[in-house]
Coordinates of N, CA and C and ligand atoms in Angstrom, one line a residue:
M1 N 100.9 85.6 71.7 CA 101.6 85.2 73.1 C 101.2 86.2 74.1
S2 N 100.8 85.6 75.4 CA 100.5 86.3 76.5 C 101.7 87.2 77.0
A3 N 101.2 88.3 77.6 CA 102.3 89.4 78.2 C 102.9 88.7 79.3
P4 N 104.3 88.9 79.5 CA 104.9 88.6 80.7 C 104.2 89.1 82.0
I5 N 104.3 88.4 82.9 CA 103.7 88.8 84.2 C 104.7 89.2 85.1
V6 N 104.3 90.4 85.7 CA 105.0 91.1 87.0 C 104.1 90.7 88.1
L7 N 104.7 90.0 89.2 CA 104.1 89.8 90.5 C 104.5 90.9 91.5
L8 N 103.4 91.7 91.8 CA 103.6 92.6 93.0 C 103.2 92.1 94.3
L9 N 103.9 92.0 95.2 CA 103.7 91.5 96.6 C 103.7 92.6 97.7
S10 N 102.7 92.7 98.4 CA 102.6 93.6 99.4 C 102.5 92.9 100.8
G11 N 103.5 93.1 101.7 CA 103.5 92.5 103.0 C 102.4 93.0 104.0
P12 N 103.0 92.7 105.5 CA 101.9 93.1 106.4 C 101.6 94.5 106.6
N13 N 100.3 94.9 107.0 CA 99.9 96.2 107.3 C 99.9 97.1 106.4
L14 N 100.1 96.7 105.1 CA 100.2 97.5 103.8 C 98.6 97.9 103.4
N15 N 97.7 96.8 103.8 CA 96.4 97.0 103.5 C 96.0 98.1 104.1
L16 N 96.5 98.7 105.2 CA 96.0 99.8 106.0 C 96.6 101.2 105.5
L17 N 97.2 101.0 104.2 CA 97.6 102.3 103.6 C 96.5 103.3 103.4
G18 N 96.8 104.6 103.6 CA 95.6 105.6 103.6 C 95.1 106.1 104.9
E19 N 95.3 104.9 105.8 CA 94.9 105.2 107.2 C 95.9 105.2 108.0
R20 N 97.1 104.3 107.7 CA 98.2 104.1 108.7 C 99.2 105.1 108.5
D21 N 99.6 105.8 109.7 CA 100.6 106.7 109.7 C 100.9 107.5 108.3
P22 N 99.9 108.4 108.1 CA 100.0 109.2 106.8 C 101.2 110.2 106.7
A23 N 101.8 110.5 107.9 CA 102.8 111.3 107.9 C 104.1 110.7 107.1
V24 N 104.0 109.4 107.5 CA 105.2 108.4 107.0 C 104.9 107.8 105.5
Y25 N 103.7 107.4 105.5 CA 103.4 106.6 104.2 C 102.4 107.3 103.3
G26 N 102.0 108.5 103.6 CA 101.1 109.1 102.7 C 99.5 108.8 102.8
T27 N 98.7 109.4 102.0 CA 97.3 109.2 102.1 C 96.9 108.3 101.1
A28 N 97.6 108.0 100.1 CA 97.2 107.1 99.0 C 96.8 105.7 99.6
T29 N 95.9 104.9 99.0 CA 95.6 103.6 99.5 C 96.5 102.5 98.6
L30 N 96.5 101.3 99.2 CA 97.2 100.3 98.3 C 96.6 100.1 97.1
D31 N 95.4 100.1 96.9 CA 94.7 100.1 95.7 C 95.2 101.2 94.6
D32 N 95.4 102.5 95.1 CA 96.1 103.6 94.4 C 97.3 103.1 93.8
H33 N 98.1 102.6 94.8 CA 99.6 102.2 94.3 C 99.6 101.1 93.3
V34 N 98.5 100.1 93.4 CA 98.6 99.0 92.6 C 98.2 99.5 91.2
A35 N 97.3 100.4 91.1 CA 96.8 101.0 89.7 C 98.0 101.7 89.2
T36 N 98.8 102.5 90.1 CA 100.1 103.1 89.3 C 101.0 102.0 88.7
A37 N 101.2 100.9 89.4 CA 102.2 100.0 89.1 C 101.6 99.2 87.7
R38 N 100.2 99.0 87.9 CA 99.6 98.3 86.8 C 99.7 99.2 85.4
A39 N 99.5 100.4 85.7 CA 99.5 101.3 84.5 C 100.9 101.4 83.9
A40 N 101.9 101.4 84.7 CA 103.2 101.4 84.2 C 103.6 100.2 83.4
A41 N 103.1 99.1 84.0 CA 103.5 97.8 83.6 C 102.9 97.6 82.0
A42 N 101.6 98.2 82.1 CA 100.8 97.9 80.8 C 101.6 98.8 79.8
E43 N 102.1 100.0 80.0 CA 102.8 100.8 79.0 C 103.9 100.0 78.4
A44 N 104.4 99.1 79.0 CA 105.6 98.2 78.6 C 105.1 97.0 78.1
G45 N 103.8 96.7 78.0 CA 103.4 95.5 77.5 C 103.6 94.2 78.6
L46 N 103.5 94.7 79.9 CA 103.5 93.5 81.0 C 102.1 93.6 81.6
D47 N 101.8 92.4 82.1 CA 100.7 92.1 82.9 C 101.1 92.2 84.4
L48 N 100.3 92.7 85.3 CA 100.7 92.8 86.7 C 99.6 92.2 87.5
E49 N 100.0 91.1 88.5 CA 99.3 90.6 89.6 C 99.7 91.2 90.7
H50 N 98.6 91.2 91.6 CA 99.1 91.7 92.8 C 98.5 90.8 94.0
L51 N 99.3 90.6 95.1 CA 98.8 90.1 96.3 C 99.2 90.7 97.5
Q52 N 98.2 91.0 98.4 CA 98.8 91.5 99.8 C 98.5 90.5 100.8
S53 N 99.4 90.3 101.6 CA 99.2 89.3 102.8 C 99.8 89.7 104.0
N54 N 99.2 89.5 105.3 CA 99.7 89.8 106.5 C 100.5 88.6 107.0
H55 N 100.6 87.5 106.2 CA 101.3 86.4 106.4 C 102.4 85.9 105.7
E56 N 103.5 85.7 106.3 CA 104.8 85.5 105.7 C 104.7 84.2 104.8
G57 N 104.0 83.2 105.3 CA 104.1 82.0 104.5 C 103.1 82.0 103.2
V58 N 101.9 83.0 103.3 CA 101.4 83.4 102.2 C 102.2 83.8 100.9
L59 N 102.8 84.7 101.6 CA 103.8 85.3 100.5 C 104.8 84.5 99.9
I60 N 105.4 83.5 100.8 CA 106.3 82.5 100.2 C 105.7 81.6 99.4
D61 N 104.4 81.2 99.6 CA 103.7 80.2 98.7 C 103.6 81.0 97.3
A62 N 103.3 82.2 97.4 CA 103.1 83.2 96.0 C 104.4 83.2 95.4
I63 N 105.4 83.2 96.0 CA 106.7 83.3 95.3 C 107.1 82.0 94.5
H64 N 106.9 81.0 95.4 CA 107.0 79.7 94.8 C 106.1 79.5 93.5
A65 N 104.9 79.9 93.6 CA 103.9 79.7 92.6 C 104.4 80.5 91.3
A66 N 105.2 81.5 91.6 CA 105.6 82.4 90.5 C 106.8 82.0 89.7
R67 N 107.5 80.9 90.4 CA 108.6 80.3 89.7 C 108.1 79.7 88.3
G68 N 108.8 80.1 87.2 CA 108.6 79.7 85.9 C 107.3 80.2 85.2
R69 N 106.5 81.0 86.0 CA 105.5 81.5 85.7 C 105.2 83.2 85.4
C70 N 106.1 83.7 86.3 CA 106.0 85.1 86.3 C 107.4 85.6 85.8
A71 N 107.6 86.7 85.2 CA 108.9 87.1 84.7 C 109.7 88.0 85.8
A72 N 109.1 88.7 86.8 CA 109.7 89.5 87.6 C 108.6 89.6 89.0
I73 N 109.4 89.9 90.0 CA 108.7 90.2 91.2 C 109.1 91.7 91.9
V74 N 108.1 92.4 92.1 CA 108.3 93.6 92.9 C 107.8 93.4 94.2
I75 N 108.4 93.7 95.2 CA 108.0 93.4 96.6 C 108.2 94.4 97.6
N76 N 107.1 94.8 98.3 CA 107.2 95.6 99.6 C 106.9 94.9 100.6
P77 N 108.0 94.2 101.4 CA 107.7 93.3 102.3 C 107.2 93.9 103.7
G78 N 107.0 95.1 103.8 CA 106.6 95.6 105.0 C 107.7 95.3 106.0
A79 N 107.4 95.1 107.3 CA 108.4 94.8 108.4 C 109.0 93.4 108.1
L80 N 108.5 92.7 107.3 CA 109.3 91.2 107.1 C 110.6 91.6 106.3
T81 N 110.8 92.9 105.9 CA 112.0 93.1 105.2 C 113.2 92.9 106.3
H82 N 112.9 93.1 107.4 CA 113.9 93.3 108.4 C 114.3 92.1 109.1
Y83 N 113.6 90.9 108.9 CA 114.0 89.8 109.5 C 113.5 88.4 109.1
A84 N 112.7 88.5 108.0 CA 112.3 87.2 107.3 C 113.2 86.6 106.4
W85 N 114.0 85.7 107.0 CA 115.0 85.1 106.2 C 114.3 84.2 105.3
S86 N 113.1 83.5 105.7 CA 112.5 82.5 104.8 C 112.1 83.2 103.5
L87 N 111.7 84.5 103.5 CA 111.3 85.4 102.4 C 112.6 85.5 101.5
H88 N 113.7 85.8 102.2 CA 115.0 85.9 101.5 C 115.2 84.6 100.7
D89 N 115.0 83.6 101.3 CA 115.5 82.3 100.6 C 114.5 81.9 99.5
A90 N 113.1 82.4 99.7 CA 112.2 82.1 98.7 C 112.5 83.0 97.5
L91 N 112.8 84.1 97.6 CA 113.2 85.1 96.5 C 114.5 84.8 95.8
D92 N 115.3 84.1 96.6 CA 116.5 83.6 96.1 C 116.3 82.5 95.1
A93 N 115.4 81.7 95.3 CA 114.8 80.5 94.5 C 114.1 81.0 93.3
F94 N 114.0 82.2 93.2 CA 113.2 82.7 92.0 C 114.3 83.2 90.9
A95 N 114.0 82.7 89.8 CA 115.1 83.1 88.5 C 114.9 84.6 88.2
G96 N 113.9 85.2 88.1 CA 113.8 86.6 87.4 C 114.1 87.7 88.4
P97 N 114.3 88.8 87.7 CA 114.5 90.0 88.6 C 113.6 90.3 89.7
V98 N 114.2 90.5 91.0 CA 113.3 90.9 92.2 C 113.7 92.5 92.4
V99 N 112.7 93.2 92.7 CA 112.9 94.6 93.1 C 112.2 94.8 94.4
E100 N 113.0 95.2 95.3 CA 112.6 95.5 96.8 C 111.9 97.0 96.7
L101 N 110.7 97.3 97.4 CA 110.1 98.5 97.2 C 109.7 99.1 98.6
H102 N 110.0 100.3 98.9 CA 109.5 100.9 100.2 C 108.9 102.2 99.9
L103 N 107.8 102.6 100.5 CA 107.2 103.9 100.5 C 108.2 104.9 101.3
S104 N 108.6 104.5 102.4 CA 109.5 105.5 103.1 C 110.8 105.0 102.8
D105 N 112.0 105.4 103.5 CA 113.3 105.1 103.3 C 113.7 104.6 104.8
P106 N 113.5 103.2 104.8 CA 113.8 102.6 106.2 C 115.2 103.0 106.8
K107 N 116.2 103.1 105.9 CA 117.5 103.3 106.4 C 117.7 104.5 107.0
A108 N 116.8 105.5 106.8 CA 116.8 106.9 107.5 C 115.7 106.9 108.7
R109 N 115.4 105.8 109.1 CA 114.4 105.6 110.3 C 115.0 104.9 111.6
E110 N 114.3 104.1 112.3 CA 114.7 103.5 113.4 C 115.9 102.7 113.1
P111 N 116.8 102.3 114.0 CA 117.8 101.3 113.5 C 117.5 100.0 113.2
W112 N 116.4 99.5 113.8 CA 115.9 98.1 113.5 C 115.5 98.0 112.1
R113 N 115.1 99.2 111.5 CA 114.7 99.1 110.1 C 115.8 99.2 109.1
H114 N 117.1 99.2 109.6 CA 118.2 99.5 108.7 C 118.7 98.1 108.0
L115 N 118.4 97.0 108.6 CA 118.7 95.8 107.9 C 117.6 95.4 106.9
S116 N 118.1 95.3 105.8 CA 117.2 94.4 105.0 C 117.6 93.0 104.4
V117 N 116.8 92.0 104.7 CA 117.2 90.7 104.3 C 116.8 90.4 102.9
V118 N 116.1 91.4 102.5 CA 115.6 91.1 100.8 C 116.7 91.9 99.9
E119 N 117.2 92.7 100.5 CA 118.4 93.5 99.6 C 119.3 92.6 98.9
P120 N 119.9 91.7 99.5 CA 121.0 90.8 99.0 C 120.4 90.0 97.8
V121 N 118.8 89.8 97.6 CA 118.5 89.1 96.5 C 117.7 89.9 95.5
A122 N 117.8 91.1 95.8 CA 117.1 92.0 94.9 C 118.0 92.8 93.9
V123 N 117.7 93.1 92.5 CA 118.5 93.7 91.6 C 118.6 95.2 91.9
A124 N 117.6 95.7 92.7 CA 117.5 97.1 93.1 C 116.6 97.4 94.3
T125 N 116.8 98.6 95.0 CA 116.0 98.7 95.9 C 115.5 100.1 95.7
V126 N 114.0 100.3 95.6 CA 113.5 101.7 95.5 C 112.8 102.0 96.9
A127 N 113.3 103.2 97.4 CA 113.0 103.4 98.8 C 112.8 105.0 99.0
G128 N 111.8 105.4 99.7 CA 111.8 106.8 100.0 C 111.1 107.7 99.0
R129 N 110.5 107.1 97.9 CA 109.9 107.8 96.8 C 108.4 107.9 96.9
G130 N 107.9 107.4 98.1 CA 106.4 107.3 98.2 C 105.7 106.6 97.0
G131 N 104.5 107.1 96.6 CA 103.8 106.3 95.7 C 104.4 106.3 94.3
A132 N 105.3 107.3 94.1 CA 106.2 107.4 92.8 C 107.1 106.2 92.7
G133 N 107.3 105.6 93.9 CA 108.2 104.4 93.8 C 107.7 103.2 93.1
Y134 N 106.4 103.2 93.0 CA 105.7 101.8 92.2 C 105.9 102.0 90.9
R135 N 105.9 103.2 90.3 CA 106.3 103.5 89.1 C 107.7 103.2 88.6
D136 N 108.6 103.7 89.6 CA 110.1 103.4 89.5 C 110.3 102.0 89.5
A137 N 109.8 101.4 90.5 CA 110.0 99.9 90.5 C 109.8 99.0 89.2
I138 N 108.8 99.5 88.6 CA 108.2 98.9 87.2 C 109.2 99.3 86.3
A139 N 109.9 100.5 86.4 CA 110.8 100.9 85.4 C 112.2 100.0 85.6
V140 N 112.5 99.7 86.6 CA 113.6 98.9 86.8 C 113.3 97.4 86.4
V141 N 112.0 96.9 86.5 CA 111.9 95.6 86.0 C 111.9 95.8 84.3
V142 N 111.4 96.7 83.8 CA 111.3 97.0 82.4 C 112.7 96.9 81.8
D143 N 113.6 97.6 82.5 CA 115.1 97.6 82.3 C 115.7 96.3 82.1
H144 N 115.4 95.5 83.3 CA 115.9 94.2 83.5 C 115.4 93.3 82.6
L145 N 114.2 93.3 82.1 CA 113.6 92.4 81.1 C 114.1 92.8 79.7
G146 N 114.6 93.9 79.5 CA 114.9 94.4 78.2 C 113.7 94.7 77.3
R147 N 112.7 95.3 77.9 CA 111.6 95.7 77.2 C 111.6 97.1 76.6
Ligands
DQA1 C1 107.9 100.0 104.5 C2 109.1 100.1 105.6 C3 108.9 99.1 106.7 O1 110.0 99.3 107.6 C4 107.6 99.2 107.3 O2 107.5 98.0 108.3 C5 106.5 98.9 106.6 C6 106.4 99.6 105.4 C7 107.7 101.0 103.7 O3 107.0 100.8 102.5 O4 108.2 102.1 103.7 O5 105.5 98.2 106.8 O6 108.0 98.8 103.7

């Protein structure tokens, strides 16, 4: 039997990690973080797929395509976190566990980052842990899948 799939989604501007605001987001690239998540998933016998997009609709299409195909979703929605209710609704229509992930802690930053529209449909939020958060988010998935 093939391994359950965890879908890791990265929202707008996360393709710039490594160059973008290193004081806030660190110097590791998105590829580095994906490798961390993939290794943690593999340890638990899970496959990891990753998609980064700067477009809300592309992320929503990927969430729809994950229905019935992927066991869990880990998502760092970038700034879409704070206003993209269509992303909320798409995640709400996904049956498996959803983990919200941020490198920084948005609630300790500017007031406009304090609202997360993803939080109500997530089983957990991992924030403020930098790159270690990618491992932590997979650990939450592993717990929820009972692996
Ligand atoms: C972020 C936090 C968001 O507020 C911001 O817009 C991002 C990155 C993070 O990982 O800390 O793009 O999701």
